[in-house]
Every structure is written in C-alpha cells, then in structure tokens.
PDB file of C-alpha atoms in Angstrom:
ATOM      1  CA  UNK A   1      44.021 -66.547  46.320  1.00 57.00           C
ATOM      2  CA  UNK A   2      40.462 -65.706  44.915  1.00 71.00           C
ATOM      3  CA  UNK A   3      37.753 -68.746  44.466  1.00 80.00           C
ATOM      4  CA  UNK A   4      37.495 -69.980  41.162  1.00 86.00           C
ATOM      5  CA  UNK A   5      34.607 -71.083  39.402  1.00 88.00           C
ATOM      6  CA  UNK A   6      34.482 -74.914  39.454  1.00 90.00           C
ATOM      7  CA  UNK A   7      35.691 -74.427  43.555  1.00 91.00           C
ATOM      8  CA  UNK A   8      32.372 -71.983  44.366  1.00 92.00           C
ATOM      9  CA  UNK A   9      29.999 -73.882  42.286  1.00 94.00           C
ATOM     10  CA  UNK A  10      31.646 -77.259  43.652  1.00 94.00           C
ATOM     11  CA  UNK A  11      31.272 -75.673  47.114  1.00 94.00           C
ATOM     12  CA  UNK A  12      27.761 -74.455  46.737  1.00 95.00           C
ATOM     13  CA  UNK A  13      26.163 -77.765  45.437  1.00 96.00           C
ATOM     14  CA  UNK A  14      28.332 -79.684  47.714  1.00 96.00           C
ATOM     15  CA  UNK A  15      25.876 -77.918  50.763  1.00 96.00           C
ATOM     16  CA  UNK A  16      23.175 -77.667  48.761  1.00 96.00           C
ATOM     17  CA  UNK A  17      22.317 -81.040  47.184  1.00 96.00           C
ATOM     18  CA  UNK A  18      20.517 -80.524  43.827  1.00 96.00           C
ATOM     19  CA  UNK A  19      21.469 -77.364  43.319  1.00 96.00           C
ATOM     20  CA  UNK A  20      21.647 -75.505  40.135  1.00 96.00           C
ATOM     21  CA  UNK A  21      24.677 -73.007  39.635  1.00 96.00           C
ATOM     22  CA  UNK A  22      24.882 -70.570  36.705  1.00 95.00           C
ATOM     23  CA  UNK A  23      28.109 -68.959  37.291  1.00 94.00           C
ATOM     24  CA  UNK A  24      29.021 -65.690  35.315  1.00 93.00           C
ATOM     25  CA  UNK A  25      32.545 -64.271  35.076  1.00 89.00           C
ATOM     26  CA  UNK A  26      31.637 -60.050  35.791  1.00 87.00           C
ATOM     27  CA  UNK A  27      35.148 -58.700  34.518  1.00 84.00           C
ATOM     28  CA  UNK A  28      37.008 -61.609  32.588  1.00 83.00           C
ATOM     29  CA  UNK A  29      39.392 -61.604  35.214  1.00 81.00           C
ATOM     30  CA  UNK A  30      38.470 -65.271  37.105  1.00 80.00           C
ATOM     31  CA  UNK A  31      37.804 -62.804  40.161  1.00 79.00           C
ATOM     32  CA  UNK A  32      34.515 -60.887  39.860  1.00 84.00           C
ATOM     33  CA  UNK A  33      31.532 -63.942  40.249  1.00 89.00           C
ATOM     34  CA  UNK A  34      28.044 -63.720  39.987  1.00 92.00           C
ATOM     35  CA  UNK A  35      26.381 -66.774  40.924  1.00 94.00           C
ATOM     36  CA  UNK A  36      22.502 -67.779  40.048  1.00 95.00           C
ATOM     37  CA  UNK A  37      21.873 -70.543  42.732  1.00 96.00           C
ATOM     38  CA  UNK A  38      18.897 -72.463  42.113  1.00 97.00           C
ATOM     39  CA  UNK A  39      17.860 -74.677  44.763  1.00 97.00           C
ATOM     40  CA  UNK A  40      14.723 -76.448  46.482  1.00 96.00           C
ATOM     41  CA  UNK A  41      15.831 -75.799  49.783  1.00 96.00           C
ATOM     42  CA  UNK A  42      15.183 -72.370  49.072  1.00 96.00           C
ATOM     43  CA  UNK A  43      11.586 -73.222  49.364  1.00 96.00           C
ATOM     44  CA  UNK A  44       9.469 -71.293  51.549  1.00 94.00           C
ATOM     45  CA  UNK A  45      12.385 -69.146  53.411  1.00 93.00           C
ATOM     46  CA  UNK A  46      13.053 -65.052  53.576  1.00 91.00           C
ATOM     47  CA  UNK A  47      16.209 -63.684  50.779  1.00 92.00           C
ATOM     48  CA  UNK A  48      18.185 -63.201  53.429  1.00 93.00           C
ATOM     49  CA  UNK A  49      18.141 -67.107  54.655  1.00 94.00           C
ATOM     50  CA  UNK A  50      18.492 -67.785  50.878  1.00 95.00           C
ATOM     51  CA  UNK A  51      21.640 -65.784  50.612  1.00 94.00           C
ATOM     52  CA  UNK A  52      22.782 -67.077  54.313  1.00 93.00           C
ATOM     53  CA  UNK A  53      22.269 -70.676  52.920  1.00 94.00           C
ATOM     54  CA  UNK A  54      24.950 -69.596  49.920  1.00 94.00           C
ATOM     55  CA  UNK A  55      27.086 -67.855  52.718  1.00 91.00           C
ATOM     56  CA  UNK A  56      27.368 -71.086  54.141  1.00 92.00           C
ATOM     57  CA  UNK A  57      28.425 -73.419  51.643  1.00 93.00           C
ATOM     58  CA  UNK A  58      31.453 -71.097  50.886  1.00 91.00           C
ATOM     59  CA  UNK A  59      32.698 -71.781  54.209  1.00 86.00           C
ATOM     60  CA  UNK A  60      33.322 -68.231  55.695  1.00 79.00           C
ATOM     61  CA  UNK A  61      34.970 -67.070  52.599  1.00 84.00           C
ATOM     62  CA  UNK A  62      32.419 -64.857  51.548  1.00 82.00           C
ATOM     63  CA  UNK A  63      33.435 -61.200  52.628  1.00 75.00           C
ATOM     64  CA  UNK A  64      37.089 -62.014  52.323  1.00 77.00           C
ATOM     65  CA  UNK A  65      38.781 -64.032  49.580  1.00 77.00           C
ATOM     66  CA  UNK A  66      34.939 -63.797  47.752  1.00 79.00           C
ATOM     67  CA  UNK A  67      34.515 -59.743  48.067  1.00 72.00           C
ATOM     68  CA  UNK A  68      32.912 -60.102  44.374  1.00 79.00           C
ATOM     69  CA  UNK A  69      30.423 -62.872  44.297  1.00 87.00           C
ATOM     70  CA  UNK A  70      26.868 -61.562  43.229  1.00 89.00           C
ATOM     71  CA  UNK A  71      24.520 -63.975  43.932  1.00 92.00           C
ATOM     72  CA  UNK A  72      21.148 -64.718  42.925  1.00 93.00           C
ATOM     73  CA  UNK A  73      18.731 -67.333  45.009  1.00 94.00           C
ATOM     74  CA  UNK A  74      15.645 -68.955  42.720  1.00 94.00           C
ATOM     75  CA  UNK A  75      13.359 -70.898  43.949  1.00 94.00           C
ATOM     76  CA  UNK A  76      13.070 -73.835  41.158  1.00 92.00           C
ATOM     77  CA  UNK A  77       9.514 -73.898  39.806  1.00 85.00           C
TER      78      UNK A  77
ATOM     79  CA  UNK B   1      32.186 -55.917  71.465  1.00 56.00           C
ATOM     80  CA  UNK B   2      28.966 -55.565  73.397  1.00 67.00           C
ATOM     81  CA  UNK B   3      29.316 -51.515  73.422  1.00 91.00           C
ATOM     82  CA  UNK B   4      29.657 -52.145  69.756  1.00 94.00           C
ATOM     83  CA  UNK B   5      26.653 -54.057  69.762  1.00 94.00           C
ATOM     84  CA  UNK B   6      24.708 -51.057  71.705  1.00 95.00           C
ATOM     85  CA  UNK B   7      25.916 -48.375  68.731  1.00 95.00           C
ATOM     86  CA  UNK B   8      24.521 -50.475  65.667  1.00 97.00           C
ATOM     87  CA  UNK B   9      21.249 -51.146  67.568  1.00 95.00           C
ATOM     88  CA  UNK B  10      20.798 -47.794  68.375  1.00 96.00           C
ATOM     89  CA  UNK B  11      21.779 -46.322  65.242  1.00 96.00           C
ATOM     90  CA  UNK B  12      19.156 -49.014  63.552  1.00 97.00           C
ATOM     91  CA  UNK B  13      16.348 -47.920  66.345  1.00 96.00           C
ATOM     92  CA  UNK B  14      16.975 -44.380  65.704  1.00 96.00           C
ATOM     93  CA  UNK B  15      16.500 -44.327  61.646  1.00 96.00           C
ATOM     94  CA  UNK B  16      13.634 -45.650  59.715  1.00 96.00           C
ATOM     95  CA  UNK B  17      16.259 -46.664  56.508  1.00 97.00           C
ATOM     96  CA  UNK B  18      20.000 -46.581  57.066  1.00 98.00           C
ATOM     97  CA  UNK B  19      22.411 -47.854  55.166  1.00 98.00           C
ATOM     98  CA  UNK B  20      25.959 -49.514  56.607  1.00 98.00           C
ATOM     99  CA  UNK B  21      28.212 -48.735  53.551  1.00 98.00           C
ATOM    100  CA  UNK B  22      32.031 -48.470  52.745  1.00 97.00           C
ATOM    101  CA  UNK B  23      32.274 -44.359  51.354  1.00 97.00           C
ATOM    102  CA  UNK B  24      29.520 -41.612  51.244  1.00 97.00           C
ATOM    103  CA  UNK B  25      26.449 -41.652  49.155  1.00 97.00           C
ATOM    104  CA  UNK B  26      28.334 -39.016  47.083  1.00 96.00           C
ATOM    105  CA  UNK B  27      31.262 -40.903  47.211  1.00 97.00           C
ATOM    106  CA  UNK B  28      31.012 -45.149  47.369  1.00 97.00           C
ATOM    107  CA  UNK B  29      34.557 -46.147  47.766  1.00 96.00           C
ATOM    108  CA  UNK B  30      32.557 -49.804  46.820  1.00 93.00           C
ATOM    109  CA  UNK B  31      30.871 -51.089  43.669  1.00 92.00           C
ATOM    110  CA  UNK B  32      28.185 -52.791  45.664  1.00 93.00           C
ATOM    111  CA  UNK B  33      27.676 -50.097  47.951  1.00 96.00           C
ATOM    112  CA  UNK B  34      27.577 -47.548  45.089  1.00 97.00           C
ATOM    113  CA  UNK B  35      24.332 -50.141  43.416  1.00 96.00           C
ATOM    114  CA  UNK B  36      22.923 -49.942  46.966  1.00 97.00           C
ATOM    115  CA  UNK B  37      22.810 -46.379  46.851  1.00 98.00           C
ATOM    116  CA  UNK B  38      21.373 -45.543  43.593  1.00 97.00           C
ATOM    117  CA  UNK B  39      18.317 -48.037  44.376  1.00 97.00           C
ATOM    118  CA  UNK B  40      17.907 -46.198  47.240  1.00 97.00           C
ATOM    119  CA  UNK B  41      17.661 -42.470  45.605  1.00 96.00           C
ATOM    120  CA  UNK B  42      15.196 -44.552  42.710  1.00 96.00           C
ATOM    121  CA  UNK B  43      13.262 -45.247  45.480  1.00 95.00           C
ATOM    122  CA  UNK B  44      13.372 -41.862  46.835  1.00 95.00           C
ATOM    123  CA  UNK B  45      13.152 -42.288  50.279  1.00 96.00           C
ATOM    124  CA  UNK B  46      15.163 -40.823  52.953  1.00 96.00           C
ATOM    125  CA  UNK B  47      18.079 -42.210  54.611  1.00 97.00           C
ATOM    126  CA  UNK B  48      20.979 -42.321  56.777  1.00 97.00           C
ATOM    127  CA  UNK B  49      24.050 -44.210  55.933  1.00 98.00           C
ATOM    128  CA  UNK B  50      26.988 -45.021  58.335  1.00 98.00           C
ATOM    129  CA  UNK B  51      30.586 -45.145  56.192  1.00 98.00           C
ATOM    130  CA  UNK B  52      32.061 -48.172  58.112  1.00 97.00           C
ATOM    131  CA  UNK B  53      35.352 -47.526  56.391  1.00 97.00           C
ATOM    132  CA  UNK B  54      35.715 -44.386  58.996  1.00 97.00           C
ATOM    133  CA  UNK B  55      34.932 -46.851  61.797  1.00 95.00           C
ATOM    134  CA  UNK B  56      36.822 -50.279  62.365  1.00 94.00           C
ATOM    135  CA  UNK B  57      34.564 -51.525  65.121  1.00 95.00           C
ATOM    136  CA  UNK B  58      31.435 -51.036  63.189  1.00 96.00           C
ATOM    137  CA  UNK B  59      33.012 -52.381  60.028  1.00 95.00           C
ATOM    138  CA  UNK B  60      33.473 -55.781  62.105  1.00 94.00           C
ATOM    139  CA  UNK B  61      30.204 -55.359  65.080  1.00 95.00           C
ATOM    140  CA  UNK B  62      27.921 -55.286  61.906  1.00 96.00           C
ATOM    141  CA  UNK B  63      28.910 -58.170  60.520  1.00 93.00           C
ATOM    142  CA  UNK B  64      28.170 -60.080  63.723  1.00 93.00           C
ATOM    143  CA  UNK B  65      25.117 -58.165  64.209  1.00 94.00           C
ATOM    144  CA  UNK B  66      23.260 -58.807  61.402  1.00 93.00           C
ATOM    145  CA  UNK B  67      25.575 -62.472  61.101  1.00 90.00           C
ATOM    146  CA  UNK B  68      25.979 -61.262  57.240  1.00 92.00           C
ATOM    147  CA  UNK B  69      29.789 -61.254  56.156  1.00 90.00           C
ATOM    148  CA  UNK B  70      29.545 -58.300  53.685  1.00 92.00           C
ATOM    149  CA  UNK B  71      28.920 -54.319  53.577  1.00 95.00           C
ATOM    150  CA  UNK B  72      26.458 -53.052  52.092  1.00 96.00           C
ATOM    151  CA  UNK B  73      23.644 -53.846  54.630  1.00 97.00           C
ATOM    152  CA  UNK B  74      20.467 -52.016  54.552  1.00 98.00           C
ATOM    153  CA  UNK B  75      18.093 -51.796  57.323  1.00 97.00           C
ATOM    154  CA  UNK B  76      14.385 -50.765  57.606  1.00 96.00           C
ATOM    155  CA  UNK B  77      12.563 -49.672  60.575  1.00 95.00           C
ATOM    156  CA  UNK B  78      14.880 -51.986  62.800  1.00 94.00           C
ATOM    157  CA  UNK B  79      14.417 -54.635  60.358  1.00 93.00           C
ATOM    158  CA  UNK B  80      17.822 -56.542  58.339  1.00 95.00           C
ATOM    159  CA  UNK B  81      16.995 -56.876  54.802  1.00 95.00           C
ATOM    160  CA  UNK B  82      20.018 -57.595  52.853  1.00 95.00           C
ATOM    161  CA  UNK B  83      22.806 -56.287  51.195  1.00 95.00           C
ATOM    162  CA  UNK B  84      23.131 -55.002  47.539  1.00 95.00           C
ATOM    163  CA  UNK B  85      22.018 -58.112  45.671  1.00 93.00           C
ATOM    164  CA  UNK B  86      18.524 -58.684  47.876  1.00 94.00           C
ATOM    165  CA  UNK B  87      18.300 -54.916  47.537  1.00 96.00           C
ATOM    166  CA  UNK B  88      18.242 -55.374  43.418  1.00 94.00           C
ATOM    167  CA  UNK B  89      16.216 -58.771  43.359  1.00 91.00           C
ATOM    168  CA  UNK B  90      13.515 -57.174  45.076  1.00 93.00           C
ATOM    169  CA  UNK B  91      14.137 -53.678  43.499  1.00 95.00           C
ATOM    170  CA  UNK B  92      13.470 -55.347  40.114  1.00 93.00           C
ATOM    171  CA  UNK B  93      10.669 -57.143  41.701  1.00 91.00           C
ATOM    172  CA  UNK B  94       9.237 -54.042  43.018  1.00 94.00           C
ATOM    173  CA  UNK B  95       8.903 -55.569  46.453  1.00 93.00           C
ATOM    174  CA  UNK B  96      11.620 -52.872  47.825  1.00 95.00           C
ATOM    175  CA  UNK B  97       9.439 -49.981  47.040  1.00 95.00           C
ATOM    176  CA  UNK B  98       6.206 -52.023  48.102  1.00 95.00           C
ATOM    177  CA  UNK B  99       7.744 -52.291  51.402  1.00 94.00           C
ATOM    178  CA  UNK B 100       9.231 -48.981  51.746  1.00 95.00           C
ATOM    179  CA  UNK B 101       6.065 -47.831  51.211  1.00 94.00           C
ATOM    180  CA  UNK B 102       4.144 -50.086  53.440  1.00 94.00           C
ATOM    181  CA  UNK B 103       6.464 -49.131  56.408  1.00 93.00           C
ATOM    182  CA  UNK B 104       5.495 -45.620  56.080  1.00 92.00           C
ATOM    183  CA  UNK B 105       8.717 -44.509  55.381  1.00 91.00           C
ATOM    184  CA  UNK B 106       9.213 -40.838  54.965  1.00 89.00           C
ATOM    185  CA  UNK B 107      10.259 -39.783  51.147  1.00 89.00           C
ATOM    186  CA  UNK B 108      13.548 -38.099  50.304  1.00 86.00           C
ATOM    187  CA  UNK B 109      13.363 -34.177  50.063  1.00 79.00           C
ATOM    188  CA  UNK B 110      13.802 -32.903  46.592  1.00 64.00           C
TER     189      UNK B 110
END
C-alpha cells in the first residue's frame, strides 16, 4: 500500500518538530507525492543531509512503498 | 557485499561525473532518472552512467554505499551529490553548473 498524504506529512513533522509540509499530489492518483519540507533543522547542513533528514522520518519507506515522493528541503527564513 | 563495495568505488574513482540510473541515457526506463539525465546534457558535460537495472548487486551495493534509498544518484569527482531532486534544486539554482565547472569537469562532445 502506497503512503498517503496526511501519513507522510504526519511522519515527516512527527521527526522533524516544527516542520512545514506542502504536499502536492503529481498525478491525481494519491500515489505520485511531492513534498516541500520546510524546517529549521535544516539550518546550516549539505542537500543531501536535508534530504537524509526526510529519508528518515519516513522510516525506510522511501525507495520502496514511496518510489514517487519529490521532495524539496527549505531552509525557513 | 564488500566486492560490491570495491566496483561502485572504483567505478566513482575512475569517472569525473557518472550517473547510477535505472535505463540508458537514450532510454530511462525511470521518470526521475530520465529528469536526471536531461540536466545533465543542459549542463553539457560528459558522463558515464551505470544502468543498475542490468545489475542486481549494484542496484542494492549503491544504496548502501552512498546510504541513499533511491536511483538516480549522481556522483562528481568521487563526490555523492544527490539524486534527481538535489540535482534540480541546485540546477535551478545554478549551483550544479557552478560546481561542474569549478571541478574542472571536461564538457560533453558535440
């Protein structure tokens, strides 16, 4: 079963306290995610952390039940 | 696992840009590896890329390598930099071709 959206954003801001997830459905199909993650412990650290940190809060799913999740890391201004 | 290990690393020693991917740049069996190889040709630089789809153990070693749980994954002079979204945040932030460029990396023949 793929993620839905209230599970990834609950997920996400469940590991990253404070976070701000815009969550846009690609295809209409409740499959194909792209996620804007907005966070302050983005501060200061490489993309690739960023995205790690995202990685993370979905609990291994990513790369399996979460093939289609585009994400986006901001640091909040 | 660790002879694995050995291929990826040497395959990411041996090319300045190469590209882990699922297909062939003329043929992306993915829609994420397909965006990570048109950035590439806008950037015009030259590159190798490694169709893990043909190659089970690399499909799974590279994951562990770079600990990154998705294909695409680009690498630069040795270096991990993402897969297909980090490649389009900083290809819209021009960074990718900054840093391309600062490597020395050699340009695509035309």
């Amino acid at each position: 079963m793929p993620m839905s959206g209230p599970d990834i954003e609950a997920a996400i801001v469940a590991a990253l306290p404070g976070a701000v997830v815009e969550l846009t459905d690609l295809a209409g199909d409740d499959d194909h995610w792209a996620a804007k993650v907005t966070a302050p412990q983005f501060a200061g650290k490489p993309r690739v952390a960023q995205h790690k940190m995202v990685y993370a809060a979905l609990g291994g799913k990513m790369g399996g039940e979460l093939h289609a999740l585009q994400v986006t890391t901001v640091v909040p201004t | 696992m660790a002879d694995t290990n050995t291929r990826i690393s040497t395959i990411v020693g041996e090319n300045d840009v190469v590209l882990f991917m699922k297909g062939t740049p003329l043929f992306p069996q993915c829609g994420f590896s397909s965006r990570a190889i048109a950035i590439l040709d806008h950037c015009g630089v030259a590159y190798e890329s490694v169709d893990v789809l043909q190659d089970m153990e690399v499909r799974q070693g590279i994951k562990t390598y770079s600990d990154w749980p998705t294909i695409p994954q680009l690498y630069v002079k040795g270096e991990f930099l993402g897969g297909s979204d980090i490649m389009m945040e900083m290809f819209e932030a021009g960074e990718l071709q900054q840093l391309l460029d600062e490597k020395g990396v050699a340009k695509a023949e035309s």
